mmCIF file of C-alpha atoms and ligand atoms in Angstrom:
data_model
loop_
_atom_site.group_PDB
_atom_site.id
_atom_site.type_symbol
_atom_site.label_atom_id
_atom_site.label_comp_id
_atom_site.label_asym_id
_atom_site.label_seq_id
_atom_site.Cartn_x
_atom_site.Cartn_y
_atom_site.Cartn_z
ATOM 1 C CA MET A 1 43.248 -68.780 -54.501
ATOM 2 C CA ALA A 2 43.806 -72.337 -55.682
ATOM 3 C CA TYR A 3 45.324 -74.711 -53.160
ATOM 4 C CA GLY A 4 49.106 -74.710 -53.543
ATOM 5 C CA ASP A 5 49.311 -71.253 -55.108
ATOM 6 C CA ARG A 6 50.237 -69.291 -51.982
ATOM 7 C CA VAL A 7 51.924 -69.887 -48.652
ATOM 8 C CA LEU A 8 49.263 -70.375 -45.970
ATOM 9 C CA GLN A 9 49.527 -69.036 -42.464
ATOM 10 C CA GLN A 10 47.478 -67.662 -39.602
ATOM 11 C CA GLY A 11 45.115 -64.845 -40.577
ATOM 12 C CA LEU A 12 44.420 -66.006 -44.146
ATOM 13 C CA LYS A 13 41.018 -67.082 -45.408
ATOM 14 C CA GLY A 14 39.805 -68.873 -48.496
ATOM 15 C CA GLU A 15 38.907 -72.077 -50.295
ATOM 16 C CA ASP A 16 42.552 -73.150 -50.222
ATOM 17 C CA VAL A 17 42.387 -72.995 -46.407
ATOM 18 C CA VAL A 18 39.295 -75.255 -46.473
ATOM 19 C CA GLU A 19 41.269 -77.739 -48.551
ATOM 20 C CA LEU A 20 44.203 -77.573 -46.127
ATOM 21 C CA GLN A 21 41.929 -78.092 -43.096
ATOM 22 C CA LEU A 22 40.398 -81.114 -44.776
ATOM 23 C CA ARG A 23 43.718 -82.728 -45.755
ATOM 24 C CA LEU A 24 45.083 -82.288 -42.235
ATOM 25 C CA ALA A 25 41.881 -83.574 -40.580
ATOM 26 C CA GLY A 26 43.804 -86.363 -38.836
ATOM 27 C CA TYR A 27 46.281 -83.956 -37.253
ATOM 28 C CA ARG A 28 44.252 -82.501 -34.420
ATOM 29 C CA GLY A 29 41.479 -81.400 -36.781
ATOM 30 C CA THR A 30 39.280 -78.394 -36.846
ATOM 31 C CA LEU A 31 36.378 -77.037 -38.863
ATOM 32 C CA LEU A 32 36.270 -76.739 -42.612
ATOM 33 C CA ASP A 33 35.542 -73.029 -42.283
ATOM 34 C CA GLY A 34 38.321 -71.620 -44.468
ATOM 35 C CA ASP A 35 39.572 -69.389 -41.658
ATOM 36 C CA PHE A 36 43.226 -70.039 -40.723
ATOM 37 C CA GLY A 37 43.112 -69.410 -36.970
ATOM 38 C CA SER A 38 44.853 -70.979 -33.990
ATOM 39 C CA GLY A 39 43.102 -74.341 -34.527
ATOM 40 C CA THR A 40 44.410 -74.608 -38.068
ATOM 41 C CA GLU A 41 47.871 -73.558 -36.943
ATOM 42 C CA LEU A 42 47.797 -76.370 -34.392
ATOM 43 C CA GLN A 43 46.901 -78.788 -37.222
ATOM 44 C CA VAL A 44 49.850 -77.620 -39.294
ATOM 45 C CA LYS A 45 52.265 -77.759 -36.374
ATOM 46 C CA SER A 46 51.075 -81.263 -35.450
ATOM 47 C CA PHE A 47 51.622 -82.418 -39.023
ATOM 48 C CA GLN A 48 55.046 -80.793 -39.219
ATOM 49 C CA ARG A 49 56.110 -82.320 -35.904
ATOM 50 C CA ASP A 50 54.575 -85.801 -36.223
ATOM 51 C CA TYR A 51 54.722 -86.501 -39.960
ATOM 52 C CA MET A 52 57.563 -84.291 -41.221
ATOM 53 C CA ARG A 53 59.462 -84.794 -37.961
ATOM 54 C CA LEU A 54 60.494 -81.161 -37.691
ATOM 55 C CA SER A 55 61.846 -80.285 -34.265
ATOM 56 C CA ALA A 56 60.728 -76.669 -34.602
ATOM 57 C CA PRO A 57 57.402 -76.662 -36.502
ATOM 58 C CA SER A 58 56.565 -73.225 -37.911
ATOM 59 C CA GLY A 59 52.812 -73.556 -38.420
ATOM 60 C CA VAL A 60 53.328 -71.980 -41.836
ATOM 61 C CA VAL A 61 52.398 -74.040 -44.900
ATOM 62 C CA ASP A 62 55.396 -73.530 -47.164
ATOM 63 C CA ARG A 63 56.390 -75.514 -50.249
ATOM 64 C CA ALA A 64 57.977 -78.314 -48.214
ATOM 65 C CA THR A 65 54.787 -78.709 -46.170
ATOM 66 C CA PHE A 66 52.558 -78.770 -49.266
ATOM 67 C CA LEU A 67 54.815 -81.452 -50.775
ATOM 68 C CA ALA A 68 54.729 -83.479 -47.557
ATOM 69 C CA ILE A 69 50.905 -83.424 -47.636
ATOM 70 C CA ASP A 70 51.036 -84.727 -51.231
ATOM 71 C CA GLU A 71 53.424 -87.421 -50.021
ATOM 72 C CA LEU A 72 51.001 -88.464 -47.288
ATOM 73 C CA ALA A 73 48.432 -89.106 -50.043
ATOM 74 C CA SER A 74 50.905 -91.023 -52.220
ATOM 75 C CA ARG A 75 52.126 -93.218 -49.395
ATOM 76 C CA PHE A 76 48.627 -94.142 -48.280
ATOM 77 C CA PRO A 77 46.389 -94.561 -51.335
ATOM 78 C CA ILE A 78 42.849 -95.568 -50.465
ATOM 79 C CA ASP A 79 41.383 -98.690 -52.072
ATOM 80 C CA PHE A 80 37.874 -97.619 -53.039
ATOM 81 C CA ALA A 81 36.928 -101.218 -53.881
ATOM 82 C CA GLN A 82 36.882 -101.781 -50.106
ATOM 83 C CA LEU A 83 34.534 -98.821 -49.614
ATOM 84 C CA ARG A 84 31.795 -99.603 -52.117
ATOM 85 C CA CYS A 85 28.295 -100.530 -50.983
ATOM 86 C CA PRO A 86 27.785 -104.309 -51.212
ATOM 87 C CA CYS A 87 24.048 -104.176 -52.068
ATOM 88 C CA GLY A 88 24.430 -104.889 -55.780
ATOM 89 C CA VAL A 89 21.630 -102.440 -56.569
ATOM 90 C CA CYS A 90 23.265 -99.010 -56.268
ATOM 91 C CA SER A 91 26.420 -97.999 -58.136
ATOM 92 C CA GLY A 92 28.502 -98.417 -54.956
ATOM 93 C CA PHE A 93 27.753 -95.084 -53.324
ATOM 94 C CA GLY A 94 23.972 -94.931 -53.087
ATOM 95 C CA GLN A 95 21.531 -93.364 -55.491
ATOM 96 C CA GLY A 96 21.392 -89.835 -54.082
ATOM 97 C CA ARG A 97 17.953 -90.407 -52.642
ATOM 98 C CA PHE A 98 16.157 -89.097 -49.506
ATOM 99 C CA LYS A 99 17.824 -85.710 -49.014
ATOM 100 C CA GLY A 100 16.158 -83.947 -46.050
ATOM 101 C CA ARG A 101 14.209 -87.051 -45.076
ATOM 102 C CA TYR A 102 14.634 -88.816 -41.749
ATOM 103 C CA MET A 103 13.902 -92.145 -40.115
ATOM 104 C CA PRO A 104 10.628 -92.094 -38.112
ATOM 105 C CA GLY A 105 11.126 -90.209 -34.831
ATOM 106 C CA GLY A 106 14.555 -88.893 -35.856
ATOM 107 C CA GLU A 107 13.588 -85.662 -37.621
ATOM 108 C CA GLY A 108 16.439 -83.203 -37.947
ATOM 109 C CA GLN A 109 19.091 -85.580 -36.550
ATOM 110 C CA GLU A 110 21.958 -86.427 -38.848
ATOM 111 C CA LYS A 111 22.133 -89.888 -37.275
ATOM 112 C CA PHE A 112 18.763 -90.612 -38.858
ATOM 113 C CA HIS A 113 19.154 -88.534 -42.023
ATOM 114 C CA ARG A 114 18.354 -90.902 -44.865
ATOM 115 C CA TYR A 115 20.173 -88.938 -47.550
ATOM 116 C CA GLU A 116 22.467 -91.122 -49.604
ATOM 117 C CA TYR A 117 25.450 -88.776 -49.776
ATOM 118 C CA PRO A 118 27.345 -88.827 -53.093
ATOM 119 C CA GLY A 119 30.359 -90.848 -51.914
ATOM 120 C CA ILE A 120 32.440 -90.932 -48.740
ATOM 121 C CA HIS A 121 33.343 -87.713 -46.913
ATOM 122 C CA ARG A 122 36.902 -86.755 -47.863
ATOM 123 C CA LEU A 123 37.648 -85.570 -44.318
ATOM 124 C CA ILE A 124 37.273 -89.040 -42.813
ATOM 125 C CA LEU A 125 39.494 -90.656 -45.458
ATOM 126 C CA TRP A 126 42.261 -88.069 -45.045
ATOM 127 C CA ALA A 127 41.936 -88.577 -41.284
ATOM 128 C CA ALA A 128 42.354 -92.329 -41.835
ATOM 129 C CA ARG A 129 45.607 -91.598 -43.677
ATOM 130 C CA ALA A 130 46.952 -89.869 -40.597
ATOM 131 C CA LEU A 131 46.124 -92.968 -38.538
ATOM 132 C CA PHE A 132 47.954 -95.138 -41.079
ATOM 133 C CA ALA A 133 50.983 -92.826 -40.850
ATOM 134 C CA TYR A 134 50.982 -92.856 -37.040
ATOM 135 C CA ARG A 135 50.868 -96.662 -36.977
ATOM 136 C CA GLU A 136 52.972 -97.780 -39.915
ATOM 137 C CA ASP A 137 53.673 -101.020 -38.048
ATOM 138 C CA ILE A 138 50.062 -102.141 -38.598
ATOM 139 C CA ARG A 139 48.426 -103.287 -41.843
ATOM 140 C CA PHE A 140 45.018 -101.676 -42.202
ATOM 141 C CA SER A 141 41.992 -102.260 -44.402
ATOM 142 C CA PHE A 142 38.412 -101.018 -44.546
ATOM 143 C CA SER A 143 35.877 -103.651 -43.519
ATOM 144 C CA SER A 144 32.955 -101.376 -44.310
ATOM 145 C CA GLY A 145 32.457 -98.098 -46.137
ATOM 146 C CA TYR A 146 29.287 -97.121 -47.941
ATOM 147 C CA ARG A 147 26.043 -98.849 -47.012
ATOM 148 C CA CYS A 148 23.069 -97.389 -48.874
ATOM 149 C CA ALA A 149 19.388 -97.419 -47.923
ATOM 150 C CA VAL A 150 18.846 -100.698 -49.805
ATOM 151 C CA GLU A 151 21.629 -102.370 -47.834
ATOM 152 C CA ASN A 152 20.433 -100.915 -44.515
ATOM 153 C CA GLU A 153 16.870 -102.058 -45.090
ATOM 154 C CA ARG A 154 18.082 -105.534 -45.935
ATOM 155 C CA LYS A 155 20.032 -105.722 -42.669
ATOM 156 C CA GLY A 156 17.395 -103.930 -40.549
ATOM 157 C CA ARG A 157 19.756 -101.112 -39.526
ATOM 158 C CA THR A 158 18.264 -97.994 -37.966
ATOM 159 C CA THR A 159 21.137 -95.521 -38.318
ATOM 160 C CA THR A 160 22.415 -94.026 -41.524
ATOM 161 C CA ASN A 161 26.022 -93.320 -40.524
ATOM 162 C CA HIS A 162 27.380 -95.390 -43.369
ATOM 163 C CA HIS A 163 25.535 -93.339 -46.008
ATOM 164 C CA GLY A 164 28.944 -91.791 -46.756
ATOM 165 C CA LYS A 165 29.660 -90.378 -43.299
ATOM 166 C CA ALA A 166 31.550 -93.325 -41.799
ATOM 167 C CA VAL A 167 34.161 -95.988 -42.397
ATOM 168 C CA ASP A 168 35.048 -99.091 -40.399
ATOM 169 C CA ILE A 169 38.789 -99.634 -40.178
ATOM 170 C CA ASP A 170 40.120 -103.117 -39.575
ATOM 171 C CA THR A 171 43.621 -104.344 -38.861
ATOM 172 C CA VAL A 172 45.350 -107.453 -40.113
ATOM 173 C CA LEU A 173 46.300 -109.581 -37.131
ATOM 174 C CA ALA A 174 49.870 -110.768 -36.850
ATOM 175 C CA PRO A 175 50.405 -114.525 -36.468
ATOM 176 C CA GLY A 176 49.512 -115.639 -32.954
ATOM 177 C CA MET A 177 47.286 -112.650 -32.225
ATOM 178 C CA GLY A 178 43.851 -113.541 -30.892
ATOM 179 C CA LYS A 179 40.632 -111.705 -30.197
ATOM 180 C CA ARG A 180 41.914 -110.286 -26.936
ATOM 181 C CA GLU A 181 44.914 -108.663 -28.631
ATOM 182 C CA ASP A 182 42.605 -107.392 -31.365
ATOM 183 C CA LEU A 183 40.372 -105.735 -28.734
ATOM 184 C CA GLU A 184 43.350 -104.180 -27.003
ATOM 185 C CA ARG A 185 44.779 -102.914 -30.264
ATOM 186 C CA CYS A 186 41.481 -101.303 -31.334
ATOM 187 C CA ASN A 187 41.238 -99.597 -27.952
ATOM 188 C CA ALA A 188 44.802 -98.324 -28.380
ATOM 189 C CA LEU A 189 43.940 -96.976 -31.841
ATOM 190 C CA ARG A 190 40.894 -95.146 -30.463
ATOM 191 C CA SER A 191 43.060 -93.596 -27.745
ATOM 192 C CA LEU A 192 45.560 -92.491 -30.355
ATOM 193 C CA LEU A 193 42.807 -90.863 -32.442
ATOM 194 C CA VAL A 194 41.515 -89.017 -29.386
ATOM 195 C CA GLU A 195 44.993 -87.763 -28.545
ATOM 196 C CA LYS A 196 46.412 -86.992 -31.992
ATOM 197 C CA SER A 197 43.312 -86.308 -34.078
ATOM 198 C CA ASN A 198 41.015 -84.711 -31.504
ATOM 199 C CA ALA A 199 38.365 -87.365 -32.139
ATOM 200 C CA GLN A 200 35.731 -88.114 -29.511
ATOM 201 C CA ILE A 201 34.459 -91.486 -28.338
ATOM 202 C CA GLY A 202 30.725 -91.167 -28.798
ATOM 203 C CA TRP A 203 28.826 -88.237 -30.293
ATOM 204 C CA LEU A 204 28.488 -85.584 -27.597
ATOM 205 C CA ALA A 205 30.219 -82.610 -29.211
ATOM 206 C CA ARG A 206 29.274 -81.004 -32.503
ATOM 207 C CA ASN A 207 31.707 -80.622 -35.378
ATOM 208 C CA ARG A 208 34.087 -83.265 -34.139
ATOM 209 C CA LYS A 209 35.087 -86.642 -35.534
ATOM 210 C CA SER A 210 33.433 -89.527 -33.671
ATOM 211 C CA LEU A 211 34.434 -93.065 -32.761
ATOM 212 C CA GLU A 212 32.053 -95.793 -31.719
ATOM 213 C CA PRO A 213 32.874 -96.995 -28.193
ATOM 214 C CA SER A 214 34.392 -100.433 -27.749
ATOM 215 C CA ASP A 215 31.156 -102.101 -26.672
ATOM 216 C CA ILE A 216 29.707 -101.331 -30.125
ATOM 217 C CA ALA A 217 32.902 -101.746 -32.159
ATOM 218 C CA PRO A 218 35.144 -104.180 -30.251
ATOM 219 C CA THR A 219 37.464 -105.422 -33.003
ATOM 220 C CA TRP A 220 37.326 -102.617 -35.529
ATOM 221 C CA VAL A 221 37.453 -98.814 -35.465
ATOM 222 C CA HIS A 222 34.300 -97.048 -36.633
ATOM 223 C CA TYR A 223 35.153 -93.435 -37.537
ATOM 224 C CA ASP A 224 32.502 -90.931 -38.610
ATOM 225 C CA VAL A 225 31.557 -87.292 -39.276
ATOM 226 C CA ARG A 226 27.954 -87.657 -38.152
ATOM 227 C CA GLU A 227 28.112 -84.776 -35.673
ATOM 228 C CA TYR A 228 29.187 -82.166 -38.211
ATOM 229 C CA GLU A 229 26.745 -79.401 -39.078
ATOM 230 C CA SER A 230 25.135 -79.660 -42.478
ATOM 231 C CA LYS A 231 27.324 -76.884 -43.930
ATOM 232 C CA TYR A 232 30.301 -79.233 -43.437
ATOM 233 C CA LEU A 233 28.422 -82.102 -45.065
ATOM 234 C CA ARG A 234 27.900 -80.445 -48.440
ATOM 235 C CA ASP A 235 27.943 -82.702 -51.500
ATOM 236 C CA GLU A 236 31.263 -81.239 -52.657
ATOM 237 C CA PHE A 237 33.038 -82.813 -49.655
ATOM 238 C CA PHE A 238 32.201 -86.361 -50.769
ATOM 239 C CA CYS A 239 34.190 -88.514 -53.190
ATOM 240 C CA ARG A 240 33.803 -91.793 -55.040
ATOM 241 C CA ASP A 241 37.341 -92.492 -56.205
ATOM 242 C CA LEU A 242 40.969 -91.771 -55.440
ATOM 243 C CA ALA A 243 41.195 -88.803 -57.831
ATOM 244 C CA GLY A 244 38.192 -87.226 -56.117
ATOM 245 C CA LEU A 245 39.749 -87.807 -52.720
ATOM 246 C CA ASP A 246 43.214 -86.518 -53.580
ATOM 247 C CA ARG A 247 42.282 -83.622 -55.913
ATOM 248 C CA ARG A 248 45.923 -83.246 -56.880
ATOM 249 C CA LEU A 249 46.817 -79.670 -57.736
ATOM 250 C CA PRO A 250 50.155 -78.252 -58.822
ATOM 251 C CA ILE A 251 52.157 -76.779 -55.953
ATOM 252 C CA THR A 252 53.478 -73.502 -57.305
ATOM 253 C CA VAL A 253 54.693 -71.764 -54.144
HETATM 254 ZN ZN1 LIG B 1 23.892 -99.904 -52.203
HETATM 255 ZN ZN1 LIG B 2 30.640 -98.471 -38.701
#
């Protein structure tokens, strides 16, 4: 079934469930497995409670819930100009090179997978939208998005997280705020993502969104999908523009 063509609830399976799980990645967050189980229901209830402000969330994706998810996208459009690779050689999102090839000594580890994914993973950008909705009092931007192999080589980087699997989120400081407040705010944002989005600090668990700890990312929030299994990192999950991220579909239920 196409997304938006049927009411979704526990027990259903399909591509429309995958799309739902992806769009609600910042509300708890579960796998993109297309199986609407208790984890997905928790996502829906979190969204209904925290975003739609329903006092009695149903966990059922009805028309009002579909429309609220569309609204989340409209209220927080993503500026892809901020996400493009700065190398000046690739088109902005790598050249699709090095699939299945790894940095020396890092065979089989996604952290060292040199593949230039075809854009940024949609899950991480939808998850960023949830953060923006939770903290509407803050002005956010992306300080880094895609960094292809050319850019990494130039800077001597050894990890490939920013080959489409990661974004760095920055906040605009209010007048009078200094570095100390910036540090505290980024720590608060990480705590919020752990609590509300089921993200982890570090990369211990598989299939979970990851945040760099504060000693690596003191004054920004690095958010990535590096620890997802390869079946959740398929090319179709990556996007290069807002239309590809949103994939607007008519809501007919
Ligand atoms: Zn590049
Ligand atoms: Zn980063």
